mmCIF file of C-alpha atoms and ligand atoms in Angstrom:
data_model
loop_
_atom_site.group_PDB
_atom_site.id
_atom_site.type_symbol
_atom_site.label_atom_id
_atom_site.label_comp_id
_atom_site.label_asym_id
_atom_site.label_seq_id
_atom_site.Cartn_x
_atom_site.Cartn_y
_atom_site.Cartn_z
ATOM 1 C CA MET A 1 -17.979 123.224 233.653
ATOM 2 C CA VAL A 2 -19.668 126.465 232.590
ATOM 3 C CA ASN A 3 -18.784 128.222 229.338
ATOM 4 C CA LEU A 4 -18.302 132.007 229.666
ATOM 5 C CA GLU A 5 -17.709 132.692 225.972
ATOM 6 C CA THR A 6 -19.793 135.445 224.473
ATOM 7 C CA GLN A 7 -20.152 137.406 221.240
ATOM 8 C CA TYR A 8 -19.808 141.194 221.334
ATOM 9 C CA LEU A 9 -19.728 143.326 218.152
ATOM 10 C CA GLY A 10 -19.303 140.080 216.225
ATOM 11 C CA LEU A 11 -16.088 139.346 218.149
ATOM 12 C CA LYS A 12 -15.612 136.213 220.212
ATOM 13 C CA LEU A 13 -14.793 137.051 223.857
ATOM 14 C CA ARG A 14 -13.625 134.384 226.316
ATOM 15 C CA ASN A 15 -15.879 136.055 228.895
ATOM 16 C CA PRO A 16 -18.126 139.150 228.988
ATOM 17 C CA ILE A 17 -15.826 141.298 231.166
ATOM 18 C CA ILE A 18 -14.146 144.134 229.258
ATOM 19 C CA ALA A 19 -11.623 146.627 230.597
ATOM 20 C CA GLY A 20 -13.334 149.891 229.572
ATOM 21 C CA SER A 21 -11.554 152.921 228.200
ATOM 22 C CA SER A 22 -9.527 154.760 230.868
ATOM 23 C CA GLY A 23 -5.996 155.770 231.767
ATOM 24 C CA LEU A 24 -5.425 152.108 232.664
ATOM 25 C CA THR A 25 -5.771 151.031 229.031
ATOM 26 C CA ASN A 26 -3.239 153.507 227.721
ATOM 27 C CA SER A 27 -0.155 151.287 227.832
ATOM 28 C CA VAL A 28 0.797 147.895 226.415
ATOM 29 C CA GLU A 29 2.157 146.794 229.824
ATOM 30 C CA ASN A 30 -1.181 147.391 231.554
ATOM 31 C CA ILE A 31 -3.112 145.640 228.801
ATOM 32 C CA ILE A 32 -0.849 142.576 229.068
ATOM 33 C CA GLU A 33 -1.608 142.540 232.823
ATOM 34 C CA LEU A 34 -5.341 142.946 232.182
ATOM 35 C CA GLU A 35 -5.229 139.959 229.828
ATOM 36 C CA LYS A 36 -3.331 137.896 232.422
ATOM 37 C CA ASN A 37 -5.971 138.803 235.002
ATOM 38 C CA GLY A 38 -8.691 137.430 232.749
ATOM 39 C CA VAL A 39 -10.505 140.206 230.846
ATOM 40 C CA GLY A 40 -12.359 139.170 227.700
ATOM 41 C CA ALA A 41 -11.407 142.306 225.718
ATOM 42 C CA VAL A 42 -10.016 145.785 226.199
ATOM 43 C CA VAL A 43 -11.076 149.249 225.050
ATOM 44 C CA LEU A 44 -8.093 151.558 224.670
ATOM 45 C CA LYS A 45 -8.001 155.030 226.196
ATOM 46 C CA SER A 46 -9.817 157.395 223.822
ATOM 47 C CA LEU A 47 -8.057 159.570 221.347
ATOM 48 C CA PHE A 48 -9.671 162.950 221.951
ATOM 49 C CA GLU A 49 -10.323 165.582 219.311
ATOM 50 C CA GLU A 50 -9.524 168.198 221.977
ATOM 51 C CA GLN A 51 -6.230 166.456 222.787
ATOM 52 C CA ILE A 52 -5.094 166.761 219.176
ATOM 53 C CA HIS A 53 -6.114 170.418 218.884
ATOM 54 C CA HIS A 54 -4.629 171.285 222.264
ATOM 55 C CA ALA A 55 -1.286 169.676 221.404
ATOM 56 C CA ALA A 56 -1.219 171.534 218.092
ATOM 57 C CA SER A 57 -2.065 174.898 219.681
ATOM 58 C CA HIS A 58 0.592 174.359 222.349
ATOM 59 C CA ALA A 59 3.223 173.603 219.718
ATOM 60 C CA ILE A 60 2.251 176.725 217.770
ATOM 61 C CA MET A 61 2.548 178.923 220.867
ATOM 62 C CA GLN A 62 6.046 177.515 221.499
ATOM 63 C CA ASP A 63 7.253 178.216 217.972
ATOM 64 C CA GLU A 64 7.951 181.843 217.030
ATOM 65 C CA SER A 65 7.961 181.143 213.289
ATOM 66 C CA ALA A 66 4.328 180.141 213.535
ATOM 67 C CA ASN A 67 3.447 183.700 214.485
ATOM 68 C CA LEU A 68 5.396 185.121 211.566
ATOM 69 C CA TYR A 69 4.348 182.752 208.781
ATOM 70 C CA PRO A 70 0.784 181.427 208.495
ATOM 71 C CA GLU A 71 2.011 178.426 206.490
ATOM 72 C CA ALA A 72 4.349 177.526 209.389
ATOM 73 C CA GLU A 73 1.316 177.420 211.675
ATOM 74 C CA ASP A 74 -0.465 175.090 209.239
ATOM 75 C CA TYR A 75 2.587 172.873 209.061
ATOM 76 C CA ILE A 76 2.956 172.665 212.863
ATOM 77 C CA ARG A 77 -0.758 171.997 213.319
ATOM 78 C CA HIS A 78 -0.660 169.191 210.763
ATOM 79 C CA TYR A 79 2.598 167.725 212.094
ATOM 80 C CA THR A 80 1.439 167.755 215.733
ATOM 81 C CA SER A 81 -1.909 166.171 214.882
ATOM 82 C CA GLN A 82 -0.163 163.418 212.942
ATOM 83 C CA ASN A 83 2.201 162.883 215.842
ATOM 84 C CA GLU A 84 -0.623 162.489 218.393
ATOM 85 C CA VAL A 85 -2.431 160.105 216.076
ATOM 86 C CA GLY A 86 0.831 158.292 215.307
ATOM 87 C CA ASN A 87 1.378 157.578 219.014
ATOM 88 C CA TYR A 88 -2.120 156.145 219.238
ATOM 89 C CA LEU A 89 -1.637 153.963 216.158
ATOM 90 C CA ARG A 90 1.601 152.632 217.649
ATOM 91 C CA LEU A 91 -0.294 151.746 220.842
ATOM 92 C CA ILE A 92 -2.784 149.728 218.754
ATOM 93 C CA GLU A 93 -0.050 147.973 216.777
ATOM 94 C CA GLU A 94 2.053 147.124 219.841
ATOM 95 C CA THR A 95 -0.978 145.956 221.810
ATOM 96 C CA LYS A 96 -2.152 143.720 218.987
ATOM 97 C CA LYS A 97 1.295 142.113 218.843
ATOM 98 C CA SER A 98 1.311 141.522 222.611
ATOM 99 C CA VAL A 99 -2.131 140.135 223.497
ATOM 100 C CA SER A 100 -4.631 137.748 221.926
ATOM 101 C CA ILE A 101 -7.847 139.240 223.362
ATOM 102 C CA PRO A 102 -9.798 141.622 221.082
ATOM 103 C CA VAL A 103 -8.531 145.212 221.147
ATOM 104 C CA ILE A 104 -11.161 147.910 220.664
ATOM 105 C CA ALA A 105 -9.870 151.384 219.836
ATOM 106 C CA SER A 106 -11.779 154.436 221.028
ATOM 107 C CA ILE A 107 -12.160 157.931 219.679
ATOM 108 C CA ASN A 108 -13.980 160.842 221.210
ATOM 109 C CA CYS A 109 -15.567 162.645 218.309
ATOM 110 C CA ILE A 110 -17.900 165.561 217.885
ATOM 111 C CA SER A 111 -17.890 165.703 214.096
ATOM 112 C CA ASN A 112 -17.853 163.166 211.254
ATOM 113 C CA THR A 113 -15.245 164.901 209.133
ATOM 114 C CA GLU A 114 -11.643 164.262 210.181
ATOM 115 C CA TRP A 115 -12.563 161.208 212.217
ATOM 116 C CA THR A 116 -13.281 159.051 209.196
ATOM 117 C CA ASP A 117 -9.660 159.516 208.162
ATOM 118 C CA TYR A 118 -8.450 158.559 211.656
ATOM 119 C CA GLY A 119 -10.912 155.630 211.608
ATOM 120 C CA HIS A 120 -9.247 154.240 208.492
ATOM 121 C CA LYS A 121 -5.821 154.557 210.111
ATOM 122 C CA ILE A 122 -7.065 152.823 213.265
ATOM 123 C CA GLU A 123 -8.466 149.993 211.158
ATOM 124 C CA ALA A 124 -5.178 149.664 209.257
ATOM 125 C CA ALA A 125 -3.247 149.568 212.555
ATOM 126 C CA GLY A 126 -5.130 146.365 213.416
ATOM 127 C CA ALA A 127 -7.866 147.364 215.895
ATOM 128 C CA ASP A 128 -10.574 144.708 216.094
ATOM 129 C CA ALA A 129 -13.347 147.297 216.507
ATOM 130 C CA LEU A 130 -13.825 150.997 217.097
ATOM 131 C CA GLU A 131 -15.850 152.525 219.941
ATOM 132 C CA LEU A 132 -17.054 156.063 219.229
ATOM 133 C CA ASN A 133 -17.337 158.062 222.402
ATOM 134 C CA VAL A 134 -19.794 160.790 221.423
ATOM 135 C CA ALA A 135 -21.118 163.210 224.001
ATOM 136 C CA VAL A 136 -23.162 166.253 223.138
ATOM 137 C CA LEU A 137 -24.320 168.040 226.272
ATOM 138 C CA PRO A 138 -27.736 169.490 225.380
ATOM 139 C CA SER A 139 -26.827 172.815 226.978
ATOM 140 C CA ASP A 140 -27.109 175.106 223.955
ATOM 141 C CA PRO A 141 -30.407 177.011 224.340
ATOM 142 C CA GLU A 142 -30.489 177.525 220.560
ATOM 143 C CA LYS A 143 -30.528 173.786 219.853
ATOM 144 C CA GLY A 144 -33.410 171.359 220.247
ATOM 145 C CA SER A 145 -33.234 167.613 220.700
ATOM 146 C CA SER A 146 -33.325 166.851 216.961
ATOM 147 C CA ASP A 147 -30.331 169.152 216.310
ATOM 148 C CA ASN A 148 -28.320 167.348 218.960
ATOM 149 C CA GLU A 149 -29.458 163.866 217.921
ATOM 150 C CA LYS A 150 -28.525 164.545 214.282
ATOM 151 C CA ILE A 151 -24.866 164.700 215.322
ATOM 152 C CA TYR A 152 -25.022 161.099 216.608
ATOM 153 C CA PHE A 153 -26.816 159.802 213.511
ATOM 154 C CA ASP A 154 -24.427 161.561 211.109
ATOM 155 C CA ILE A 155 -21.384 160.153 212.900
ATOM 156 C CA ALA A 156 -22.836 156.621 213.164
ATOM 157 C CA ARG A 157 -23.854 156.475 209.479
ATOM 158 C CA LYS A 158 -20.626 157.949 208.152
ATOM 159 C CA MET A 159 -18.330 155.769 210.258
ATOM 160 C CA THR A 160 -20.193 152.522 209.569
ATOM 161 C CA GLU A 161 -20.241 153.283 205.822
ATOM 162 C CA GLU A 162 -16.521 154.001 205.749
ATOM 163 C CA LEU A 163 -15.081 151.285 207.981
ATOM 164 C CA ASN A 164 -14.975 147.506 207.690
ATOM 165 C CA ILE A 165 -14.328 146.813 211.371
ATOM 166 C CA PRO A 166 -17.340 146.799 213.730
ATOM 167 C CA VAL A 167 -18.244 150.199 215.147
ATOM 168 C CA SER A 168 -19.944 150.792 218.505
ATOM 169 C CA MET A 169 -21.131 153.969 220.155
ATOM 170 C CA LYS A 170 -20.641 154.932 223.785
ATOM 171 C CA LEU A 171 -23.544 157.124 224.806
ATOM 172 C CA SER A 172 -24.817 159.343 227.558
ATOM 173 C CA TYR A 173 -28.330 159.464 229.026
ATOM 174 C CA TYR A 174 -28.862 163.127 228.052
ATOM 175 C CA PHE A 175 -31.623 162.406 225.532
ATOM 176 C CA SER A 176 -35.241 163.498 225.770
ATOM 177 C CA GLY A 177 -36.572 160.617 223.653
ATOM 178 C CA LEU A 178 -33.994 158.118 224.783
ATOM 179 C CA ALA A 179 -35.714 154.851 223.781
ATOM 180 C CA LYS A 180 -36.688 156.000 220.277
ATOM 181 C CA THR A 181 -33.293 157.588 219.638
ATOM 182 C CA PHE A 182 -31.319 154.528 220.755
ATOM 183 C CA ILE A 183 -33.510 152.063 218.857
ATOM 184 C CA SER A 184 -33.174 154.191 215.689
ATOM 185 C CA LEU A 185 -29.418 154.505 216.233
ATOM 186 C CA SER A 186 -29.193 150.702 216.354
ATOM 187 C CA TRP A 187 -30.490 150.629 212.740
ATOM 188 C CA THR A 188 -27.620 152.755 211.400
ATOM 189 C CA GLY A 189 -25.170 149.875 211.098
ATOM 190 C CA ILE A 190 -23.432 150.211 214.451
ATOM 191 C CA LYS A 191 -22.834 146.828 216.040
ATOM 192 C CA GLY A 192 -23.118 147.897 219.654
ATOM 193 C CA MET A 193 -23.959 150.607 222.147
ATOM 194 C CA VAL A 194 -22.286 151.217 225.493
ATOM 195 C CA LEU A 195 -24.704 152.445 228.178
ATOM 196 C CA PHE A 196 -23.562 154.760 229.656
ATOM 197 C CA ASN A 197 -20.503 156.930 229.554
ATOM 198 C CA ARG A 198 -19.709 158.649 232.840
ATOM 199 C CA PHE A 199 -18.494 162.208 232.620
ATOM 200 C CA TYR A 200 -16.210 164.630 234.273
ATOM 201 C CA SER A 201 -18.555 166.352 236.752
ATOM 202 C CA PRO A 202 -18.108 169.756 238.303
ATOM 203 C CA ASP A 203 -18.280 170.257 242.058
ATOM 204 C CA ILE A 204 -17.969 173.360 244.250
ATOM 205 C CA ASP A 205 -15.300 173.897 246.879
ATOM 206 C CA ILE A 206 -17.246 175.917 249.486
ATOM 207 C CA GLU A 207 -14.128 177.072 251.409
ATOM 208 C CA HIS A 208 -12.347 178.558 248.389
ATOM 209 C CA GLU A 209 -15.641 179.304 246.621
ATOM 210 C CA GLU A 210 -14.477 177.862 243.357
ATOM 211 C CA VAL A 211 -15.482 175.167 240.921
ATOM 212 C CA LYS A 212 -13.455 171.982 240.987
ATOM 213 C CA SER A 213 -13.649 168.548 239.421
ATOM 214 C CA SER A 214 -14.845 165.687 241.546
ATOM 215 C CA PHE A 215 -16.606 162.316 241.630
ATOM 216 C CA VAL A 216 -14.086 160.762 239.247
ATOM 217 C CA PHE A 217 -14.908 157.179 240.255
ATOM 218 C CA SER A 218 -18.341 155.594 240.307
ATOM 219 C CA THR A 219 -19.984 153.837 243.248
ATOM 220 C CA PRO A 220 -21.767 150.455 243.009
ATOM 221 C CA ALA A 221 -25.166 152.200 243.432
ATOM 222 C CA GLU A 222 -24.685 153.874 240.055
ATOM 223 C CA ILE A 223 -25.331 150.536 238.352
ATOM 224 C CA ALA A 224 -29.086 151.252 238.640
ATOM 225 C CA LEU A 225 -29.212 153.706 235.745
ATOM 226 C CA PRO A 226 -27.634 151.533 233.018
ATOM 227 C CA LEU A 227 -29.404 148.477 234.452
ATOM 228 C CA ARG A 228 -32.840 150.025 233.902
ATOM 229 C CA TRP A 229 -32.089 151.104 230.332
ATOM 230 C CA ILE A 230 -30.404 147.865 229.310
ATOM 231 C CA ALA A 231 -33.408 145.913 230.603
ATOM 232 C CA MET A 232 -35.774 148.252 228.746
ATOM 233 C CA LEU A 233 -33.882 148.441 225.443
ATOM 234 C CA SER A 234 -32.203 145.050 225.014
ATOM 235 C CA PRO A 235 -35.276 143.342 223.476
ATOM 236 C CA TYR A 236 -35.719 146.135 220.908
ATOM 237 C CA VAL A 237 -32.310 147.337 219.721
ATOM 238 C CA GLU A 238 -30.729 145.660 216.711
ATOM 239 C CA CYS A 239 -27.223 145.631 218.101
ATOM 240 C CA ASP A 240 -25.348 144.461 221.185
ATOM 241 C CA LEU A 241 -25.412 146.389 224.440
ATOM 242 C CA ALA A 242 -22.478 146.720 226.830
ATOM 243 C CA ALA A 243 -23.034 148.025 230.349
ATOM 244 C CA SER A 244 -20.771 150.722 231.700
ATOM 245 C CA THR A 245 -20.962 152.533 235.055
ATOM 246 C CA GLY A 246 -21.203 151.049 238.520
ATOM 247 C CA VAL A 247 -20.180 147.455 237.832
ATOM 248 C CA HIS A 248 -17.911 146.816 240.807
ATOM 249 C CA ASP A 249 -18.283 143.077 241.475
ATOM 250 C CA GLY A 250 -19.434 139.736 240.077
ATOM 251 C CA SER A 251 -23.047 140.312 241.059
ATOM 252 C CA GLY A 252 -23.025 143.521 238.996
ATOM 253 C CA VAL A 253 -21.850 141.511 235.977
ATOM 254 C CA ILE A 254 -24.647 138.942 236.478
ATOM 255 C CA LYS A 255 -27.316 141.661 236.875
ATOM 256 C CA GLN A 256 -26.343 143.339 233.620
ATOM 257 C CA LEU A 257 -26.319 140.039 231.710
ATOM 258 C CA LEU A 258 -29.763 139.170 233.111
ATOM 259 C CA ALA A 259 -30.966 142.600 231.958
ATOM 260 C CA GLY A 260 -29.751 141.818 228.442
ATOM 261 C CA ALA A 261 -26.182 143.148 228.144
ATOM 262 C CA SER A 262 -23.750 141.147 226.024
ATOM 263 C CA ALA A 263 -20.779 142.440 228.001
ATOM 264 C CA VAL A 264 -19.833 144.790 230.827
ATOM 265 C CA GLN A 265 -17.092 147.386 230.897
ATOM 266 C CA LEU A 266 -15.042 148.201 233.993
ATOM 267 C CA ALA A 267 -13.076 151.291 234.954
ATOM 268 C CA SER A 268 -13.521 152.577 238.543
ATOM 269 C CA VAL A 269 -13.256 149.156 240.193
ATOM 270 C CA LEU A 270 -9.934 148.528 238.448
ATOM 271 C CA TYR A 271 -8.568 151.806 239.828
ATOM 272 C CA LYS A 272 -9.949 151.176 243.309
ATOM 273 C CA LYS A 273 -9.357 147.461 243.811
ATOM 274 C CA GLY A 274 -6.738 146.539 241.198
ATOM 275 C CA PHE A 275 -6.751 144.114 238.297
ATOM 276 C CA GLN A 276 -7.046 141.032 240.547
ATOM 277 C CA GLU A 277 -10.710 141.924 241.101
ATOM 278 C CA ILE A 278 -11.381 140.596 237.573
ATOM 279 C CA GLY A 279 -10.527 137.060 238.775
ATOM 280 C CA SER A 280 -13.008 137.215 241.650
ATOM 281 C CA MET A 281 -15.724 138.557 239.306
ATOM 282 C CA ILE A 282 -15.158 135.592 236.993
ATOM 283 C CA GLU A 283 -15.301 133.187 239.960
ATOM 284 C CA THR A 284 -18.563 134.749 241.183
ATOM 285 C CA LEU A 285 -20.076 134.473 237.692
ATOM 286 C CA GLU A 286 -18.985 130.844 237.289
ATOM 287 C CA SER A 287 -20.222 129.687 240.686
ATOM 288 C CA TRP A 288 -23.559 131.525 240.257
ATOM 289 C CA MET A 289 -24.070 129.887 236.821
ATOM 290 C CA ASP A 290 -23.220 126.524 238.324
ATOM 291 C CA ARG A 291 -25.700 126.981 241.205
ATOM 292 C CA HIS A 292 -28.426 128.096 238.783
ATOM 293 C CA ASN A 293 -27.720 125.243 236.325
ATOM 294 C CA TYR A 294 -26.695 127.491 233.454
ATOM 295 C CA THR A 295 -24.025 126.145 231.124
ATOM 296 C CA CYS A 296 -23.513 129.181 228.902
ATOM 297 C CA ILE A 297 -24.218 132.950 228.919
ATOM 298 C CA ASP A 298 -27.061 132.647 226.388
ATOM 299 C CA ASP A 299 -28.960 130.440 228.864
ATOM 300 C CA PHE A 300 -29.775 133.511 230.964
ATOM 301 C CA LYS A 301 -28.836 136.634 228.951
ATOM 302 C CA GLY A 302 -31.842 138.982 228.909
ATOM 303 C CA LYS A 303 -33.920 136.705 231.157
ATOM 304 C CA LEU A 304 -34.942 139.747 233.237
ATOM 305 C CA SER A 305 -35.354 142.268 230.413
ATOM 306 C CA VAL A 306 -38.735 144.002 230.068
ATOM 307 C CA ALA A 307 -39.772 141.499 227.416
ATOM 308 C CA LYS A 308 -39.137 138.399 229.486
ATOM 309 C CA ASN A 309 -39.594 139.029 233.202
ATOM 310 C CA ASP A 310 -42.909 138.754 235.070
ATOM 311 C CA ASN A 311 -42.897 142.326 236.301
ATOM 312 C CA PRO A 312 -41.853 144.669 233.430
ATOM 313 C CA ALA A 313 -43.550 147.597 235.188
ATOM 314 C CA ALA A 314 -40.759 147.532 237.790
ATOM 315 C CA TYR A 315 -38.469 149.114 235.187
ATOM 316 C CA GLU A 316 -41.039 151.748 234.200
ATOM 317 C CA ARG A 317 -41.864 152.856 237.733
ATOM 318 C CA VAL A 318 -40.110 156.099 238.643
ATOM 319 C CA GLN A 319 -41.868 157.486 241.721
ATOM 320 C CA PHE A 320 -41.183 156.208 245.210
ATOM 321 C CA MET A 321 -44.304 154.970 246.988
ATOM 322 C CA LYS A 322 -44.370 153.312 250.383
ATOM 323 C CA HIS A 323 -45.942 150.231 248.845
ATOM 324 C CA PHE A 324 -42.956 149.678 246.521
ATOM 325 C CA SER A 325 -40.012 151.106 248.415
ATOM 326 C CA GLY A 326 -41.037 149.965 251.903
ATOM 327 C CA ILE A 327 -39.998 153.387 253.265
ATOM 328 C CA GLU A 328 -42.441 156.116 254.322
HETATM 329 C C1 FMN B 1 -9.869 158.090 235.066
HETATM 330 C C2 FMN B 1 -10.863 157.727 234.011
HETATM 331 C C3 FMN B 1 -10.554 157.954 232.662
HETATM 332 C C4 FMN B 1 -11.502 157.660 231.669
HETATM 333 N N1 FMN B 1 -11.181 157.872 230.357
HETATM 334 C C5 FMN B 1 -12.085 157.545 229.382
HETATM 335 C C6 FMN B 1 -11.788 157.720 228.009
HETATM 336 O O1 FMN B 1 -10.701 158.144 227.611
HETATM 337 N N2 FMN B 1 -12.739 157.389 227.105
HETATM 338 C C7 FMN B 1 -13.968 156.890 227.464
HETATM 339 O O2 FMN B 1 -14.782 156.577 226.588
HETATM 340 N N3 FMN B 1 -14.273 156.708 228.766
HETATM 341 C C8 FMN B 1 -13.375 157.030 229.729
HETATM 342 N N4 FMN B 1 -13.694 156.844 231.044
HETATM 343 C C9 FMN B 1 -15.048 156.362 231.389
HETATM 344 C C10 FMN B 1 -15.042 154.859 231.656
HETATM 345 O O3 FMN B 1 -14.684 154.106 230.491
HETATM 346 C C11 FMN B 1 -16.409 154.382 232.125
HETATM 347 O O4 FMN B 1 -17.362 154.569 231.088
HETATM 348 C C12 FMN B 1 -16.907 155.133 233.354
HETATM 349 O O5 FMN B 1 -15.866 155.347 234.283
HETATM 350 C C13 FMN B 1 -18.030 154.349 234.042
HETATM 351 O O6 FMN B 1 -17.613 153.046 234.389
HETATM 352 P P1 FMN B 1 -17.161 152.661 235.888
HETATM 353 O O7 FMN B 1 -18.316 152.839 236.751
HETATM 354 O O8 FMN B 1 -16.720 151.208 235.771
HETATM 355 O O9 FMN B 1 -16.028 153.568 236.239
HETATM 356 C C14 FMN B 1 -12.763 157.123 232.050
HETATM 357 C C15 FMN B 1 -13.044 156.884 233.399
HETATM 358 C C16 FMN B 1 -12.112 157.171 234.371
HETATM 359 C C17 FMN B 1 -12.461 156.896 235.812
#
């Protein structure tokens, strides 16, 4: 029998498959089903800074007194924010009562001020860890890479200083010095990094000549990007790595573990194929380990990272050449 247990963020997971943050992890009922279907842990839907501000602004617009009395506006803003956060804290508490797998809360933050307060509340509500979903699009022509990177470092340092539960950071690939930045981030006290977040992407409707949202779900080919970076960074970072984006089947899970991930996170595949896909991923992982004579995850984790495989240059190569791609 193979043993699928793994450690992620200092938490013991029965297997390395995590239901990543999405609309599917926003209710206790779904999380109970995810546990029944075999996931090792769950990341709750993120609490968004924008969501709190939007709800507060909406409430203010609805209330005439807010326009007449500035203190009424303050009161409504405060009350609405607390209400949004309160709903999230209830989700954590109810989920913790209902499942035994680790429950990782998630906040989308762009500053390190009010979030430390919410972090404390999330910890008190019983979350096992906190994933910080931080995304700064480097689109401001006035800001250089160090200005943007500072935001990540400030948030990571502040949150890890303040909280006792493990903190991880879910990151994008929009960094000019990605390797140096991520390795330095891993020294701040965070216990893990999730590579990579996948964002809302704009598309253009050519008939109506307008911008629309599109490409909500990933495809299996998108695994290549996190796979490269996990293989290149896993020997050097001082924290765990979780793979996110493009893991759609058991072979995707195995690839990411071989590259050096401690766990994988799923979203699109759960929307597209349903929760029962988790069972077939676990079966694929178990039978592959059996065939390759591995008894536990540590037997092969990172075996194909840049530090350990025979051909590390394969991860560095970026240009297509006939010799390597086989296509003219
Ligand atoms: C509908 C939907 C909602 C999502 N909501 C969140 C969210 O609230 N917070 C977050 O960190 N990631 C969110 N994600 C991103 C996923 O957690 C994941 O990082 C991304 O979809 C890539 O993984 P995948 O290829 O398995 O879909 C969402 C993804 C989808 C498809």
